[in-house]
Short mmCIF file of C-alpha atoms in Angstrom, two decimals:
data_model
loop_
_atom_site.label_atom_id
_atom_site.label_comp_id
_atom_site.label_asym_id
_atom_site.label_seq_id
_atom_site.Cartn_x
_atom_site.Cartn_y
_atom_site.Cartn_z
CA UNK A 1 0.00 0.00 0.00
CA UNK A 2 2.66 2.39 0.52
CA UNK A 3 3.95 1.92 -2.76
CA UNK A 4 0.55 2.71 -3.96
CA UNK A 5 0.00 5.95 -2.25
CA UNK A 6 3.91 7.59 -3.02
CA UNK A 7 3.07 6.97 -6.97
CA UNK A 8 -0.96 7.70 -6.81
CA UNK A 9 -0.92 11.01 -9.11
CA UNK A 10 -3.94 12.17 -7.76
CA UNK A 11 -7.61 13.10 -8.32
CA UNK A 12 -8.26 13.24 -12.67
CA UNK A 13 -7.12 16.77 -13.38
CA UNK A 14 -5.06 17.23 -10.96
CA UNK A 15 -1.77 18.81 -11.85
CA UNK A 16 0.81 17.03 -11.70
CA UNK A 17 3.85 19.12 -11.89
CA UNK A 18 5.66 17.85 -14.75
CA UNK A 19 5.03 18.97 -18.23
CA UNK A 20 3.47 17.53 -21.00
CA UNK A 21 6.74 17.66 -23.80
CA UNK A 22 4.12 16.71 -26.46
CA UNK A 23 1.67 19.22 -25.99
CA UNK A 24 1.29 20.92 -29.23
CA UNK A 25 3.34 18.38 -31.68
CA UNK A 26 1.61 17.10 -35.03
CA UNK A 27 2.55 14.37 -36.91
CA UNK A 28 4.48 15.60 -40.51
CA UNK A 29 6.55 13.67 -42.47
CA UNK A 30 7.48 16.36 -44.20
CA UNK A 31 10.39 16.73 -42.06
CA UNK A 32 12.40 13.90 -43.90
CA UNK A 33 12.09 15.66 -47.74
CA UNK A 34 10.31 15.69 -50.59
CA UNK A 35 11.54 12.42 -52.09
CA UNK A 36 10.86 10.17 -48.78
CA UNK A 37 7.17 12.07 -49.08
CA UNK A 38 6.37 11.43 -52.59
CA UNK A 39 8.07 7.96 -52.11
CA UNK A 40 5.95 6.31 -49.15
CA UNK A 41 2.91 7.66 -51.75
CA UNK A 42 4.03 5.67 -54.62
CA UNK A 43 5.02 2.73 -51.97
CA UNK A 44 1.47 2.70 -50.00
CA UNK A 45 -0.37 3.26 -53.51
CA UNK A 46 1.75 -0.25 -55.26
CA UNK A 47 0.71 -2.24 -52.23
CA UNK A 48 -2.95 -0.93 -52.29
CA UNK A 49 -3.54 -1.52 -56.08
CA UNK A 50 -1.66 -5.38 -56.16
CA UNK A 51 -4.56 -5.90 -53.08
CA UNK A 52 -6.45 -4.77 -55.34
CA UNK A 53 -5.45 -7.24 -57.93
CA UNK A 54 -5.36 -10.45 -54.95
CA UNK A 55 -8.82 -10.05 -53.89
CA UNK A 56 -10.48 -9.62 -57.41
CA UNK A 57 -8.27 -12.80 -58.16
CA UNK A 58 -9.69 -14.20 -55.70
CA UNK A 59 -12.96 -13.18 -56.63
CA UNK A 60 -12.68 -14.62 -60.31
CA UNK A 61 -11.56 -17.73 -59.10
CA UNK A 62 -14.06 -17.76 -56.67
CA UNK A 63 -16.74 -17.69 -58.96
CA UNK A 64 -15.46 -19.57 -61.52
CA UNK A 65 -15.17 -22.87 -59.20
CA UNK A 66 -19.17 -21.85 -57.45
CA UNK A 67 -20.42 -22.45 -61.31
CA UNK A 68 -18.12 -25.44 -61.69
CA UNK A 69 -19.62 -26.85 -58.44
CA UNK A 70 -23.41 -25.58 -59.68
CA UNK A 71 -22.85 -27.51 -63.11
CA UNK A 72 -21.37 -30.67 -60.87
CA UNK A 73 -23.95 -30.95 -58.37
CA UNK A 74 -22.06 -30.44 -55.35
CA UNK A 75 -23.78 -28.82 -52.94
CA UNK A 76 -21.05 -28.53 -50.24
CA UNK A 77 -19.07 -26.97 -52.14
CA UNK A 78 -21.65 -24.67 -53.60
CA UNK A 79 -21.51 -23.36 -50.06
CA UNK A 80 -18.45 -23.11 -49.47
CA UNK A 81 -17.54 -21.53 -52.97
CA UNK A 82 -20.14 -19.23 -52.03
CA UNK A 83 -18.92 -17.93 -48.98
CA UNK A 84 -15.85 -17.46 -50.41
CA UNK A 85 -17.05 -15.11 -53.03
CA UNK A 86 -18.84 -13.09 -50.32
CA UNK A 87 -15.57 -12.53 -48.93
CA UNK A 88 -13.84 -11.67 -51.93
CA UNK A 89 -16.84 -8.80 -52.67
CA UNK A 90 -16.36 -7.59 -48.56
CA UNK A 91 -12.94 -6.99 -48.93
CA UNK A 92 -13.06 -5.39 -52.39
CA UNK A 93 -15.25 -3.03 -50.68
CA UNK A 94 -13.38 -2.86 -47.43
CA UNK A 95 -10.57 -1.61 -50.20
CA UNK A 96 -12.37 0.92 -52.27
CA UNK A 97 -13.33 3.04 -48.96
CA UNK A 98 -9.87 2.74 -47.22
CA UNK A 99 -9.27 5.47 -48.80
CA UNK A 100 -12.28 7.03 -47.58
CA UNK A 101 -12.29 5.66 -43.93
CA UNK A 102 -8.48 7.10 -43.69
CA UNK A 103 -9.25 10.24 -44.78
CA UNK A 104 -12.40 10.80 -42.46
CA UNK A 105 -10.03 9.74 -39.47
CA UNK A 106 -7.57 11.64 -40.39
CA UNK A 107 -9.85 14.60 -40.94
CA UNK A 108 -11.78 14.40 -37.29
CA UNK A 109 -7.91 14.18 -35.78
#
C-alpha cells in the first residue's frame, strides 16, 4: 500500500507538476524531404492496387469454381464456394473506402 499511495498522481485533473513535452506536436513527415514524401505515396499506392489485384483474383476464381460446383452438383461446395465469393466482394469493398475511412479519421484528428 505504501507503494501505492507515493506513486498515486492524484484526483483526474489534478496537476501534476511535470510537463506535458508533447503538448502541441503534429505528426508531418514532411520533415524527412520531398523524395521520402512522394516515395511512401508511390510505396502505399503499389501495395494498395496489387490488393487490389489479390482479392479480385480471388474473386474470379471464386466464382469460376461456385459455377463449376453448380454444373457438378455439389452442394457442399456450392456453399463453401459461395462464402468465399462473399468474402472476396467484402474486402473489395473494405478496399475501395480505405481510402475514404483514412481520410475521415484523419480529418476528425
Amino acid at each position: 500500500m505504501r507503494f501505492l499511495a507515493q506513486n498515486d498522481p492524484g484526483p483526474p485533473g489534478a496537476p501534476t507538476g511535470s510537463p506535458n513535452p508533447f503538448d502541441g506536436v503534429q505528426p508531418d513527415l514532411g520533415v524527412w524531404g520531398e523524395a521520402f514524401n512522394s516515395t511512401w505515396k508511390t510505396l502505399l499506392g503499389g501495395v494498395w492496387g496489387i490488393a487490389f489485384l489479390i482479392v479480385a483474383f480471388g474473386f474470379i476464381r471464386a466464382t469460376v469454381e461456385l459455377q463449376r460446383a453448380k454444373k457438378g452438383g455439389y452442394s457442399a461446395d456450392v456453399h463453401e464456394h459461395t462464402e468465399s465469393a462473399k468474402k472476396s466482394v467484402f474486402a473489395l469493398i473494405a478496399l475501395a473506402g480505405l481510402g475514404m475511412i483514412f481520410g475521415a479519421v484523419i480529418a476528425i484528428f
